[in-house]
Amino acid sequence: MGMAERKAGSRKTVKIEGPTIDSVPITYRHRIPIGRTVKYWDGLKEGKIYATRCKSCGAVYYPPQADCPYCGSSDVEWIELPREGILETFTRVYAKPQGYEDFEPYIITIARVGDVRVMGWLINVKDERCVKVGDEVILGTTYIEKHNKYIITFQLKKQAMLTTQYGLT
Amino acid sequence: MDIALAVGVEKMNEVDTATSLAVGGRGGNYLWEYHFYGTTFPAYYALYATAHMARFGTTEEQLALVRVKNQKYAARNPKAQFQFEVTVEDVLKSRPIAWPLKLYDCSAITDGAAAAIVASEDAIRKLRIDTPVWIEAIGYASDTSNITRREDYVSLKATKIAAQMAYKRAGIEPRDVEVAEVHDCFTIAEIMAYEDLGFVEKGMGGKFIEEGQSDIGGKVAVNLSGGLLGKGHPLGATGLAMIYELVKQLREERERGRQAPLRKYIALAHNIGGTGHYGYVTILRR
Ligand SMILES: [Zn+2]
């Protein structure tokens, strides 16, 4: 049917109903190369958080960059980040994605640490409503057995001090 | 080329919610974010919501008002996914998804498609199209994939740059826009869009919705389709669905109660990709 034959304003909706079949599901698992950032991954195991600094232009990167996106140099050095930061924002994830279903609702946090920002989980907090933007946090790393990985974790500084003082772990 | 057909389509219902959340979360920066911390789409926008609330005193009630407004129009849109109205209380009482965002602060999993015919001025003349809608300008920008490298968490820089580019190219000011479809994937996203598109100054988005300025009768009528929240958010179809709605608005073909009053016949579509990775602003005029 040509365009001219079609009545102006005519509407036709096609809804396909009826039996369906299920496809065979597929699972992906990528192998992600970390050869040039091994220092970072090893650091996490030792409780250290590393960033990179470009020796050529001085730019500091977190997450680390093996090549400098600013000047293109591959001459970078590893620097350890300070252990304290200021909480810039956070959320508590209740609707969890695939692979995280077995975790308790977790608090994802972004903290300002020196000249960069760092993402991590805020731990040892009872309720997200006790947390405020601007709170001081202490950085550390934690082993997550379910995923066999180390992650960055934050604790509220006021709480971390209490823990040290009274041994409330 | 004189005439082109643009088609957008998405089928999201074939996976379970956890998988959908994973696919969305991996759309951020997989290695440094999802891999370590299980970021989801709602979580990314919740990070913005928390910061906006802390900095400007934006409230959960103000966020809820976005959903209330958009459902008012979704209820009148026969093509919307959710054709019902909600109250502020319904939103506040819905279950938490990524605190402070609750179920009704979030767009849902949607199947959908949209299409538009784009033609040259010559083709429009030759075919004697009597109600063309003109693309006045398109602005676009991108931002970092790593959310930790964004400028701040109270605005989307990609929106700001794209909007400035589009306004400049169209030779208009934000106040000239009479009807807009903005990227309300979450309630906070619409509040930030008011500000980043220049409808109101930074930080005043909560007040803007509270005063009804983004509703019919206000400064600019926003998301009269019901928005991504009410009409639905089939990712690949969302951008063209916005264009479809605005074409209908500019031709004054909308149902009573859902038609924006127009004097200048200027409309704006605002579409975001990723977690703010990409921003597109399109100015249309009849
Ligand atoms: Zn450099």
PDB file of N, CA, C and O in Angstrom, chain B residues 206-279:
ATOM      1  N   GLY B 206      13.832  22.033  44.110  1.00  0.00           N
ATOM      2  CA  GLY B 206      12.814  21.529  45.035  1.00  0.00           C
ATOM      3  C   GLY B 206      11.677  22.519  45.198  1.00  0.00           C
ATOM      4  O   GLY B 206      10.489  22.157  45.195  1.00  0.00           O
ATOM      5  N   LYS B 207      12.054  23.781  45.321  1.00  0.00           N
ATOM      6  CA  LYS B 207      11.058  24.836  45.469  1.00  0.00           C
ATOM      7  C   LYS B 207      10.252  24.997  44.176  1.00  0.00           C
ATOM      8  O   LYS B 207       9.054  25.280  44.195  1.00  0.00           O
ATOM      9  N   PHE B 208      10.923  24.808  43.050  1.00  0.00           N
ATOM     10  CA  PHE B 208      10.310  24.957  41.727  1.00  0.00           C
ATOM     11  C   PHE B 208       9.126  23.997  41.560  1.00  0.00           C
ATOM     12  O   PHE B 208       8.052  24.399  41.111  1.00  0.00           O
ATOM     13  N   ILE B 209       9.334  22.747  41.961  1.00  0.00           N
ATOM     14  CA  ILE B 209       8.231  21.772  41.856  1.00  0.00           C
ATOM     15  C   ILE B 209       7.159  22.078  42.908  1.00  0.00           C
ATOM     16  O   ILE B 209       5.966  22.008  42.631  1.00  0.00           O
ATOM     17  N   GLU B 210       7.598  22.479  44.099  1.00  0.00           N
ATOM     18  CA  GLU B 210       6.671  22.789  45.186  1.00  0.00           C
ATOM     19  C   GLU B 210       5.712  23.917  44.787  1.00  0.00           C
ATOM     20  O   GLU B 210       4.537  23.887  45.100  1.00  0.00           O
ATOM     21  N   GLU B 211       6.243  24.895  44.058  1.00  0.00           N
ATOM     22  CA  GLU B 211       5.420  26.042  43.630  1.00  0.00           C
ATOM     23  C   GLU B 211       4.612  25.753  42.369  1.00  0.00           C
ATOM     24  O   GLU B 211       3.916  26.631  41.867  1.00  0.00           O
ATOM     25  N   GLY B 212       4.757  24.552  41.836  1.00  0.00           N
ATOM     26  CA  GLY B 212       4.010  24.197  40.626  1.00  0.00           C
ATOM     27  C   GLY B 212       4.553  24.843  39.364  1.00  0.00           C
ATOM     28  O   GLY B 212       3.876  24.919  38.343  1.00  0.00           O
ATOM     29  N   GLN B 213       5.806  25.296  39.408  1.00  0.00           N
ATOM     30  CA  GLN B 213       6.384  26.001  38.257  1.00  0.00           C
ATOM     31  C   GLN B 213       6.677  25.078  37.078  1.00  0.00           C
ATOM     32  O   GLN B 213       6.830  25.546  35.961  1.00  0.00           O
ATOM     33  N   SER B 214       6.750  23.760  37.348  1.00  0.00           N
ATOM     34  CA  SER B 214       7.026  22.817  36.262  1.00  0.00           C
ATOM     35  C   SER B 214       5.755  22.120  35.792  1.00  0.00           C
ATOM     36  O   SER B 214       5.791  21.133  35.080  1.00  0.00           O
ATOM     37  N   ASP B 215       4.628  22.658  36.226  1.00  0.00           N
ATOM     38  CA  ASP B 215       3.330  22.085  35.869  1.00  0.00           C
ATOM     39  C   ASP B 215       2.644  23.020  34.867  1.00  0.00           C
ATOM     40  O   ASP B 215       3.117  24.134  34.623  1.00  0.00           O
ATOM     41  N   ILE B 216       1.543  22.571  34.283  1.00  0.00           N
ATOM     42  CA  ILE B 216       0.769  23.456  33.398  1.00  0.00           C
ATOM     43  C   ILE B 216       0.347  24.682  34.215  1.00  0.00           C
ATOM     44  O   ILE B 216      -0.136  24.539  35.336  1.00  0.00           O
ATOM     45  N   GLY B 217       0.575  25.862  33.669  1.00  0.00           N
ATOM     46  CA  GLY B 217       0.263  27.082  34.409  1.00  0.00           C
ATOM     47  C   GLY B 217       1.490  27.666  35.096  1.00  0.00           C
ATOM     48  O   GLY B 217       1.464  28.806  35.548  1.00  0.00           O
ATOM     49  N   GLY B 218       2.567  26.895  35.170  1.00  0.00           N
ATOM     50  CA  GLY B 218       3.817  27.381  35.762  1.00  0.00           C
ATOM     51  C   GLY B 218       4.727  27.953  34.684  1.00  0.00           C
ATOM     52  O   GLY B 218       4.272  28.277  33.576  1.00  0.00           O
ATOM     53  N   LYS B 219       6.015  28.058  35.006  1.00  0.00           N
ATOM     54  CA  LYS B 219       6.955  28.676  34.063  1.00  0.00           C
ATOM     55  C   LYS B 219       7.197  27.807  32.836  1.00  0.00           C
ATOM     56  O   LYS B 219       7.391  28.310  31.740  1.00  0.00           O
ATOM     57  N   VAL B 220       7.242  26.498  33.028  1.00  0.00           N
ATOM     58  CA  VAL B 220       7.457  25.576  31.912  1.00  0.00           C
ATOM     59  C   VAL B 220       6.763  24.261  32.266  1.00  0.00           C
ATOM     60  O   VAL B 220       6.909  23.757  33.380  1.00  0.00           O
ATOM     61  N   ALA B 221       5.979  23.731  31.327  1.00  0.00           N
ATOM     62  CA  ALA B 221       5.252  22.481  31.600  1.00  0.00           C
ATOM     63  C   ALA B 221       6.180  21.305  31.309  1.00  0.00           C
ATOM     64  O   ALA B 221       6.614  21.113  30.177  1.00  0.00           O
ATOM     65  N   VAL B 222       6.507  20.540  32.361  1.00  0.00           N
ATOM     66  CA  VAL B 222       7.517  19.484  32.224  1.00  0.00           C
ATOM     67  C   VAL B 222       6.899  18.090  32.330  1.00  0.00           C
ATOM     68  O   VAL B 222       6.134  17.808  33.251  1.00  0.00           O
ATOM     69  N   ASN B 223       7.246  17.251  31.385  1.00  0.00           N
ATOM     70  CA  ASN B 223       6.880  15.835  31.371  1.00  0.00           C
ATOM     71  C   ASN B 223       5.368  15.602  31.401  1.00  0.00           C
ATOM     72  O   ASN B 223       4.859  14.856  32.240  1.00  0.00           O
ATOM     73  N   LEU B 224       4.694  16.195  30.451  1.00  0.00           N
ATOM     74  CA  LEU B 224       3.244  16.004  30.347  1.00  0.00           C
ATOM     75  C   LEU B 224       2.908  14.628  29.761  1.00  0.00           C
ATOM     76  O   LEU B 224       1.745  14.222  29.726  1.00  0.00           O
ATOM     77  N   SER B 225       3.922  13.882  29.341  1.00  0.00           N
ATOM     78  CA  SER B 225       3.702  12.498  28.910  1.00  0.00           C
ATOM     79  C   SER B 225       3.561  11.579  30.119  1.00  0.00           C
ATOM     80  O   SER B 225       3.108  10.455  30.002  1.00  0.00           O
ATOM     81  N   GLY B 226       3.951  12.096  31.275  1.00  0.00           N
ATOM     82  CA  GLY B 226       4.083  11.252  32.466  1.00  0.00           C
ATOM     83  C   GLY B 226       5.555  10.994  32.778  1.00  0.00           C
ATOM     84  O   GLY B 226       5.894  10.478  33.827  1.00  0.00           O
ATOM     85  N   GLY B 227       6.398  11.389  31.818  1.00  0.00           N
ATOM     86  CA  GLY B 227       7.840  11.260  32.030  1.00  0.00           C
ATOM     87  C   GLY B 227       8.295   9.806  32.043  1.00  0.00           C
ATOM     88  O   GLY B 227       7.515   8.883  31.830  1.00  0.00           O
ATOM     89  N   LEU B 228       9.572   9.633  32.279  1.00  0.00           N
ATOM     90  CA  LEU B 228      10.127   8.283  32.359  1.00  0.00           C
ATOM     91  C   LEU B 228       9.529   7.545  33.548  1.00  0.00           C
ATOM     92  O   LEU B 228       9.380   6.329  33.531  1.00  0.00           O
ATOM     93  N   LEU B 229       9.177   8.310  34.574  1.00  0.00           N
ATOM     94  CA  LEU B 229       8.605   7.709  35.782  1.00  0.00           C
ATOM     95  C   LEU B 229       7.227   7.118  35.512  1.00  0.00           C
ATOM     96  O   LEU B 229       6.919   6.006  35.926  1.00  0.00           O
ATOM     97  N   GLY B 230       6.391   7.859  34.804  1.00  0.00           N
ATOM     98  CA  GLY B 230       5.003   7.434  34.623  1.00  0.00           C
ATOM     99  C   GLY B 230       4.722   6.799  33.278  1.00  0.00           C
ATOM    100  O   GLY B 230       4.010   5.799  33.181  1.00  0.00           O
ATOM    101  N   LYS B 231       5.275   7.389  32.231  1.00  0.00           N
ATOM    102  CA  LYS B 231       5.044   6.870  30.877  1.00  0.00           C
ATOM    103  C   LYS B 231       5.871   5.619  30.648  1.00  0.00           C
ATOM    104  O   LYS B 231       5.463   4.711  29.936  1.00  0.00           O
ATOM    105  N   GLY B 232       7.053   5.572  31.288  1.00  0.00           N
ATOM    106  CA  GLY B 232       7.933   4.418  31.163  1.00  0.00           C
ATOM    107  C   GLY B 232       9.284   4.826  30.617  1.00  0.00           C
ATOM    108  O   GLY B 232       9.417   5.901  30.027  1.00  0.00           O
ATOM    109  N   HIS B 233      10.286   3.960  30.834  1.00  0.00           N
ATOM    110  CA  HIS B 233      11.655   4.279  30.431  1.00  0.00           C
ATOM    111  C   HIS B 233      12.285   3.088  29.717  1.00  0.00           C
ATOM    112  O   HIS B 233      13.190   2.439  30.235  1.00  0.00           O
ATOM    113  N   PRO B 234      11.778   2.762  28.507  1.00  0.00           N
ATOM    114  CA  PRO B 234      12.457   1.748  27.698  1.00  0.00           C
ATOM    115  C   PRO B 234      13.685   2.416  27.091  1.00  0.00           C
ATOM    116  O   PRO B 234      13.563   3.165  26.125  1.00  0.00           O
ATOM    117  N   LEU B 235      14.857   2.189  27.689  1.00  0.00           N
ATOM    118  CA  LEU B 235      16.040   3.017  27.444  1.00  0.00           C
ATOM    119  C   LEU B 235      16.232   3.448  25.991  1.00  0.00           C
ATOM    120  O   LEU B 235      16.317   4.630  25.695  1.00  0.00           O
ATOM    121  N   GLY B 236      16.269   2.476  25.083  1.00  0.00           N
ATOM    122  CA  GLY B 236      16.561   2.789  23.687  1.00  0.00           C
ATOM    123  C   GLY B 236      15.453   3.558  22.988  1.00  0.00           C
ATOM    124  O   GLY B 236      15.674   4.137  21.915  1.00  0.00           O
ATOM    125  N   ALA B 237      14.267   3.572  23.561  1.00  0.00           N
ATOM    126  CA  ALA B 237      13.136   4.258  22.932  1.00  0.00           C
ATOM    127  C   ALA B 237      12.849   5.609  23.583  1.00  0.00           C
ATOM    128  O   ALA B 237      12.098   6.426  23.045  1.00  0.00           O
ATOM    129  N   THR B 238      13.471   5.848  24.735  1.00  0.00           N
ATOM    130  CA  THR B 238      13.114   7.028  25.534  1.00  0.00           C
ATOM    131  C   THR B 238      13.326   8.345  24.796  1.00  0.00           C
ATOM    132  O   THR B 238      12.454   9.218  24.824  1.00  0.00           O
ATOM    133  N   GLY B 239      14.442   8.501  24.127  1.00  0.00           N
ATOM    134  CA  GLY B 239      14.730   9.764  23.451  1.00  0.00           C
ATOM    135  C   GLY B 239      13.697  10.089  22.388  1.00  0.00           C
ATOM    136  O   GLY B 239      13.162  11.206  22.325  1.00  0.00           O
ATOM    137  N   LEU B 240      13.376   9.103  21.555  1.00  0.00           N
ATOM    138  CA  LEU B 240      12.396   9.339  20.495  1.00  0.00           C
ATOM    139  C   LEU B 240      10.987   9.485  21.060  1.00  0.00           C
ATOM    140  O   LEU B 240      10.163  10.211  20.501  1.00  0.00           O
ATOM    141  N   ALA B 241      10.708   8.812  22.174  1.00  0.00           N
ATOM    142  CA  ALA B 241       9.394   8.964  22.807  1.00  0.00           C
ATOM    143  C   ALA B 241       9.205  10.404  23.282  1.00  0.00           C
ATOM    144  O   ALA B 241       8.095  10.948  23.247  1.00  0.00           O
ATOM    145  N   MET B 242      10.297  11.036  23.705  1.00  0.00           N
ATOM    146  CA  MET B 242      10.235  12.451  24.107  1.00  0.00           C
ATOM    147  C   MET B 242       9.903  13.316  22.891  1.00  0.00           C
ATOM    148  O   MET B 242       9.081  14.233  22.976  1.00  0.00           O
ATOM    149  N   ILE B 243      10.563  13.017  21.774  1.00  0.00           N
ATOM    150  CA  ILE B 243      10.322  13.790  20.553  1.00  0.00           C
ATOM    151  C   ILE B 243       8.860  13.613  20.111  1.00  0.00           C
ATOM    152  O   ILE B 243       8.183  14.583  19.753  1.00  0.00           O
ATOM    153  N   TYR B 244       8.372  12.383  20.179  1.00  0.00           N
ATOM    154  CA  TYR B 244       6.986  12.091  19.810  1.00  0.00           C
ATOM    155  C   TYR B 244       6.018  12.940  20.644  1.00  0.00           C
ATOM    156  O   TYR B 244       5.126  13.598  20.116  1.00  0.00           O
ATOM    157  N   GLU B 245       6.241  12.931  21.963  1.00  0.00           N
ATOM    158  CA  GLU B 245       5.348  13.696  22.849  1.00  0.00           C
ATOM    159  C   GLU B 245       5.382  15.195  22.498  1.00  0.00           C
ATOM    160  O   GLU B 245       4.349  15.848  22.431  1.00  0.00           O
ATOM    161  N   LEU B 246       6.584  15.706  22.255  1.00  0.00           N
ATOM    162  CA  LEU B 246       6.717  17.149  22.011  1.00  0.00           C
ATOM    163  C   LEU B 246       6.126  17.546  20.656  1.00  0.00           C
ATOM    164  O   LEU B 246       5.567  18.645  20.520  1.00  0.00           O
ATOM    165  N   VAL B 247       6.240  16.659  19.676  1.00  0.00           N
ATOM    166  CA  VAL B 247       5.618  16.934  18.366  1.00  0.00           C
ATOM    167  C   VAL B 247       4.107  17.064  18.551  1.00  0.00           C
ATOM    168  O   VAL B 247       3.473  17.995  18.058  1.00  0.00           O
ATOM    169  N   LYS B 248       3.536  16.126  19.320  1.00  0.00           N
ATOM    170  CA  LYS B 248       2.091  16.164  19.589  1.00  0.00           C
ATOM    171  C   LYS B 248       1.716  17.433  20.361  1.00  0.00           C
ATOM    172  O   LYS B 248       0.704  18.070  20.083  1.00  0.00           O
ATOM    173  N   GLN B 249       2.553  17.797  21.329  1.00  0.00           N
ATOM    174  CA  GLN B 249       2.294  19.021  22.107  1.00  0.00           C
ATOM    175  C   GLN B 249       2.338  20.246  21.193  1.00  0.00           C
ATOM    176  O   GLN B 249       1.430  21.083  21.235  1.00  0.00           O
ATOM    177  N   LEU B 250       3.376  20.340  20.367  1.00  0.00           N
ATOM    178  CA  LEU B 250       3.527  21.521  19.511  1.00  0.00           C
ATOM    179  C   LEU B 250       2.406  21.612  18.480  1.00  0.00           C
ATOM    180  O   LEU B 250       2.051  22.710  18.048  1.00  0.00           O
ATOM    181  N   ARG B 251       1.852  20.480  18.087  1.00  0.00           N
ATOM    182  CA  ARG B 251       0.723  20.499  17.148  1.00  0.00           C
ATOM    183  C   ARG B 251      -0.609  20.675  17.871  1.00  0.00           C
ATOM    184  O   ARG B 251      -1.661  20.645  17.248  1.00  0.00           O
ATOM    185  N   GLU B 252      -0.535  20.786  19.163  1.00  0.00           N
ATOM    186  CA  GLU B 252      -1.734  20.953  20.020  1.00  0.00           C
ATOM    187  C   GLU B 252      -2.742  19.837  19.779  1.00  0.00           C
ATOM    188  O   GLU B 252      -3.938  20.060  19.647  1.00  0.00           O
ATOM    189  N   GLU B 253      -2.198  18.618  19.785  1.00  0.00           N
ATOM    190  CA  GLU B 253      -3.038  17.442  19.542  1.00  0.00           C
ATOM    191  C   GLU B 253      -3.252  16.615  20.802  1.00  0.00           C
ATOM    192  O   GLU B 253      -3.700  15.473  20.726  1.00  0.00           O
ATOM    193  N   ARG B 254      -2.890  17.164  21.963  1.00  0.00           N
ATOM    194  CA  ARG B 254      -2.988  16.393  23.186  1.00  0.00           C
ATOM    195  C   ARG B 254      -4.388  16.484  23.796  1.00  0.00           C
ATOM    196  O   ARG B 254      -5.127  17.433  23.537  1.00  0.00           O
ATOM    197  N   GLU B 255      -4.686  15.458  24.634  1.00  0.00           N
ATOM    198  CA  GLU B 255      -5.986  15.417  25.309  1.00  0.00           C
ATOM    199  C   GLU B 255      -6.144  16.649  26.203  1.00  0.00           C
ATOM    200  O   GLU B 255      -5.168  17.238  26.646  1.00  0.00           O
ATOM    201  N   ARG B 256      -7.370  16.997  26.482  1.00  0.00           N
ATOM    202  CA  ARG B 256      -7.647  18.081  27.436  1.00  0.00           C
ATOM    203  C   ARG B 256      -6.995  17.770  28.767  1.00  0.00           C
ATOM    204  O   ARG B 256      -7.046  16.638  29.213  1.00  0.00           O
ATOM    205  N   GLY B 257      -6.405  18.762  29.365  1.00  0.00           N
ATOM    206  CA  GLY B 257      -5.766  18.550  30.662  1.00  0.00           C
ATOM    207  C   GLY B 257      -4.326  18.076  30.545  1.00  0.00           C
ATOM    208  O   GLY B 257      -3.609  17.983  31.534  1.00  0.00           O
ATOM    209  N   ARG B 258      -3.915  17.733  29.315  1.00  0.00           N
ATOM    210  CA  ARG B 258      -2.542  17.275  29.139  1.00  0.00           C
ATOM    211  C   ARG B 258      -1.854  18.079  28.037  1.00  0.00           C
ATOM    212  O   ARG B 258      -0.736  17.768  27.644  1.00  0.00           O
ATOM    213  N   GLN B 259      -2.509  19.097  27.566  1.00  0.00           N
ATOM    214  CA  GLN B 259      -1.949  19.940  26.506  1.00  0.00           C
ATOM    215  C   GLN B 259      -1.340  21.194  27.137  1.00  0.00           C
ATOM    216  O   GLN B 259      -2.003  21.893  27.899  1.00  0.00           O
ATOM    217  N   ALA B 260      -0.072  21.471  26.819  1.00  0.00           N
ATOM    218  CA  ALA B 260       0.565  22.685  27.325  1.00  0.00           C
ATOM    219  C   ALA B 260       0.007  23.894  26.589  1.00  0.00           C
ATOM    220  O   ALA B 260      -0.181  23.842  25.377  1.00  0.00           O
ATOM    221  N   PRO B 261      -0.253  24.984  27.296  1.00  0.00           N
ATOM    222  CA  PRO B 261      -0.651  26.218  26.614  1.00  0.00           C
ATOM    223  C   PRO B 261       0.582  26.815  25.924  1.00  0.00           C
ATOM    224  O   PRO B 261       1.635  26.929  26.537  1.00  0.00           O
ATOM    225  N   LEU B 262       0.467  27.161  24.646  1.00  0.00           N
ATOM    226  CA  LEU B 262       1.641  27.613  23.887  1.00  0.00           C
ATOM    227  C   LEU B 262       1.414  28.991  23.280  1.00  0.00           C
ATOM    228  O   LEU B 262       0.330  29.293  22.791  1.00  0.00           O
ATOM    229  N   ARG B 263       2.470  29.800  23.334  1.00  0.00           N
ATOM    230  CA  ARG B 263       2.455  31.111  22.667  1.00  0.00           C
ATOM    231  C   ARG B 263       3.596  31.188  21.661  1.00  0.00           C
ATOM    232  O   ARG B 263       3.447  31.636  20.545  1.00  0.00           O
ATOM    233  N   LYS B 264       4.762  30.717  22.108  1.00  0.00           N
ATOM    234  CA  LYS B 264       5.946  30.775  21.245  1.00  0.00           C
ATOM    235  C   LYS B 264       6.164  29.468  20.494  1.00  0.00           C
ATOM    236  O   LYS B 264       6.974  29.417  19.576  1.00  0.00           O
ATOM    237  N   TYR B 265       5.525  28.421  20.908  1.00  0.00           N
ATOM    238  CA  TYR B 265       5.675  27.095  20.285  1.00  0.00           C
ATOM    239  C   TYR B 265       7.130  26.622  20.284  1.00  0.00           C
ATOM    240  O   TYR B 265       7.664  26.231  19.262  1.00  0.00           O
ATOM    241  N   ILE B 266       7.736  26.698  21.484  1.00  0.00           N
ATOM    242  CA  ILE B 266       9.110  26.212  21.642  1.00  0.00           C
ATOM    243  C   ILE B 266       9.123  25.087  22.678  1.00  0.00           C
ATOM    244  O   ILE B 266       8.591  25.251  23.775  1.00  0.00           O
ATOM    245  N   ALA B 267       9.722  23.969  22.287  1.00  0.00           N
ATOM    246  CA  ALA B 267       9.777  22.797  23.167  1.00  0.00           C
ATOM    247  C   ALA B 267      11.215  22.328  23.334  1.00  0.00           C
ATOM    248  O   ALA B 267      12.075  22.602  22.480  1.00  0.00           O
ATOM    249  N   LEU B 268      11.472  21.601  24.432  1.00  0.00           N
ATOM    250  CA  LEU B 268      12.824  21.110  24.710  1.00  0.00           C
ATOM    251  C   LEU B 268      12.776  19.652  25.149  1.00  0.00           C
ATOM    252  O   LEU B 268      11.967  19.282  25.991  1.00  0.00           O
ATOM    253  N   ALA B 269      13.654  18.836  24.548  1.00  0.00           N
ATOM    254  CA  ALA B 269      13.829  17.447  24.983  1.00  0.00           C
ATOM    255  C   ALA B 269      15.209  17.298  25.594  1.00  0.00           C
ATOM    256  O   ALA B 269      16.191  17.791  25.043  1.00  0.00           O
ATOM    257  N   HIS B 270      15.257  16.612  26.730  1.00  0.00           N
ATOM    258  CA  HIS B 270      16.514  16.443  27.469  1.00  0.00           C
ATOM    259  C   HIS B 270      16.697  14.963  27.758  1.00  0.00           C
ATOM    260  O   HIS B 270      15.894  14.349  28.441  1.00  0.00           O
ATOM    261  N   ASN B 271      17.742  14.396  27.195  1.00  0.00           N
ATOM    262  CA  ASN B 271      17.973  12.963  27.314  1.00  0.00           C
ATOM    263  C   ASN B 271      19.380  12.713  27.862  1.00  0.00           C
ATOM    264  O   ASN B 271      20.343  13.342  27.441  1.00  0.00           O
ATOM    265  N   ILE B 272      19.457  11.793  28.813  1.00  0.00           N
ATOM    266  CA  ILE B 272      20.739  11.480  29.462  1.00  0.00           C
ATOM    267  C   ILE B 272      21.094  10.022  29.207  1.00  0.00           C
ATOM    268  O   ILE B 272      20.223   9.156  29.243  1.00  0.00           O
ATOM    269  N   GLY B 273      22.364   9.767  28.969  1.00  0.00           N
ATOM    270  CA  GLY B 273      22.840   8.393  28.836  1.00  0.00           C
ATOM    271  C   GLY B 273      23.771   8.053  29.976  1.00  0.00           C
ATOM    272  O   GLY B 273      24.421   8.931  30.535  1.00  0.00           O
ATOM    273  N   GLY B 274      23.799   6.772  30.311  1.00  0.00           N
ATOM    274  CA  GLY B 274      24.655   6.325  31.408  1.00  0.00           C
ATOM    275  C   GLY B 274      24.216   6.961  32.709  1.00  0.00           C
ATOM    276  O   GLY B 274      23.034   7.226  32.924  1.00  0.00           O
ATOM    277  N   THR B 275      25.166   7.234  33.595  1.00  0.00           N
ATOM    278  CA  THR B 275      24.831   7.851  34.880  1.00  0.00           C
ATOM    279  C   THR B 275      25.109   9.352  34.814  1.00  0.00           C
ATOM    280  O   THR B 275      25.484   9.966  35.795  1.00  0.00           O
ATOM    281  N   GLY B 276      24.935   9.904  33.588  1.00  0.00           N
ATOM    282  CA  GLY B 276      25.316  11.294  33.373  1.00  0.00           C
ATOM    283  C   GLY B 276      26.524  11.354  32.449  1.00  0.00           C
ATOM    284  O   GLY B 276      27.155  12.395  32.296  1.00  0.00           O
ATOM    285  N   HIS B 277      26.837  10.218  31.813  1.00  0.00           N
ATOM    286  CA  HIS B 277      27.963  10.156  30.879  1.00  0.00           C
ATOM    287  C   HIS B 277      27.729  11.056  29.663  1.00  0.00           C
ATOM    288  O   HIS B 277      28.642  11.656  29.141  1.00  0.00           O
ATOM    289  N   TYR B 278      26.467  11.045  29.177  1.00  0.00           N
ATOM    290  CA  TYR B 278      26.138  11.786  27.961  1.00  0.00           C
ATOM    291  C   TYR B 278      24.879  12.610  28.191  1.00  0.00           C
ATOM    292  O   TYR B 278      23.973  12.177  28.890  1.00  0.00           O
ATOM    293  N   GLY B 279      24.837  13.770  27.568  1.00  0.00           N
ATOM    294  CA  GLY B 279      23.641  14.595  27.670  1.00  0.00           C
ATOM    295  C   GLY B 279      23.293  15.172  26.308  1.00  0.00           C
ATOM    296  O   GLY B 279      24.186  15.569  25.544  1.00  0.00           O
TER     297      GLY B 279
END
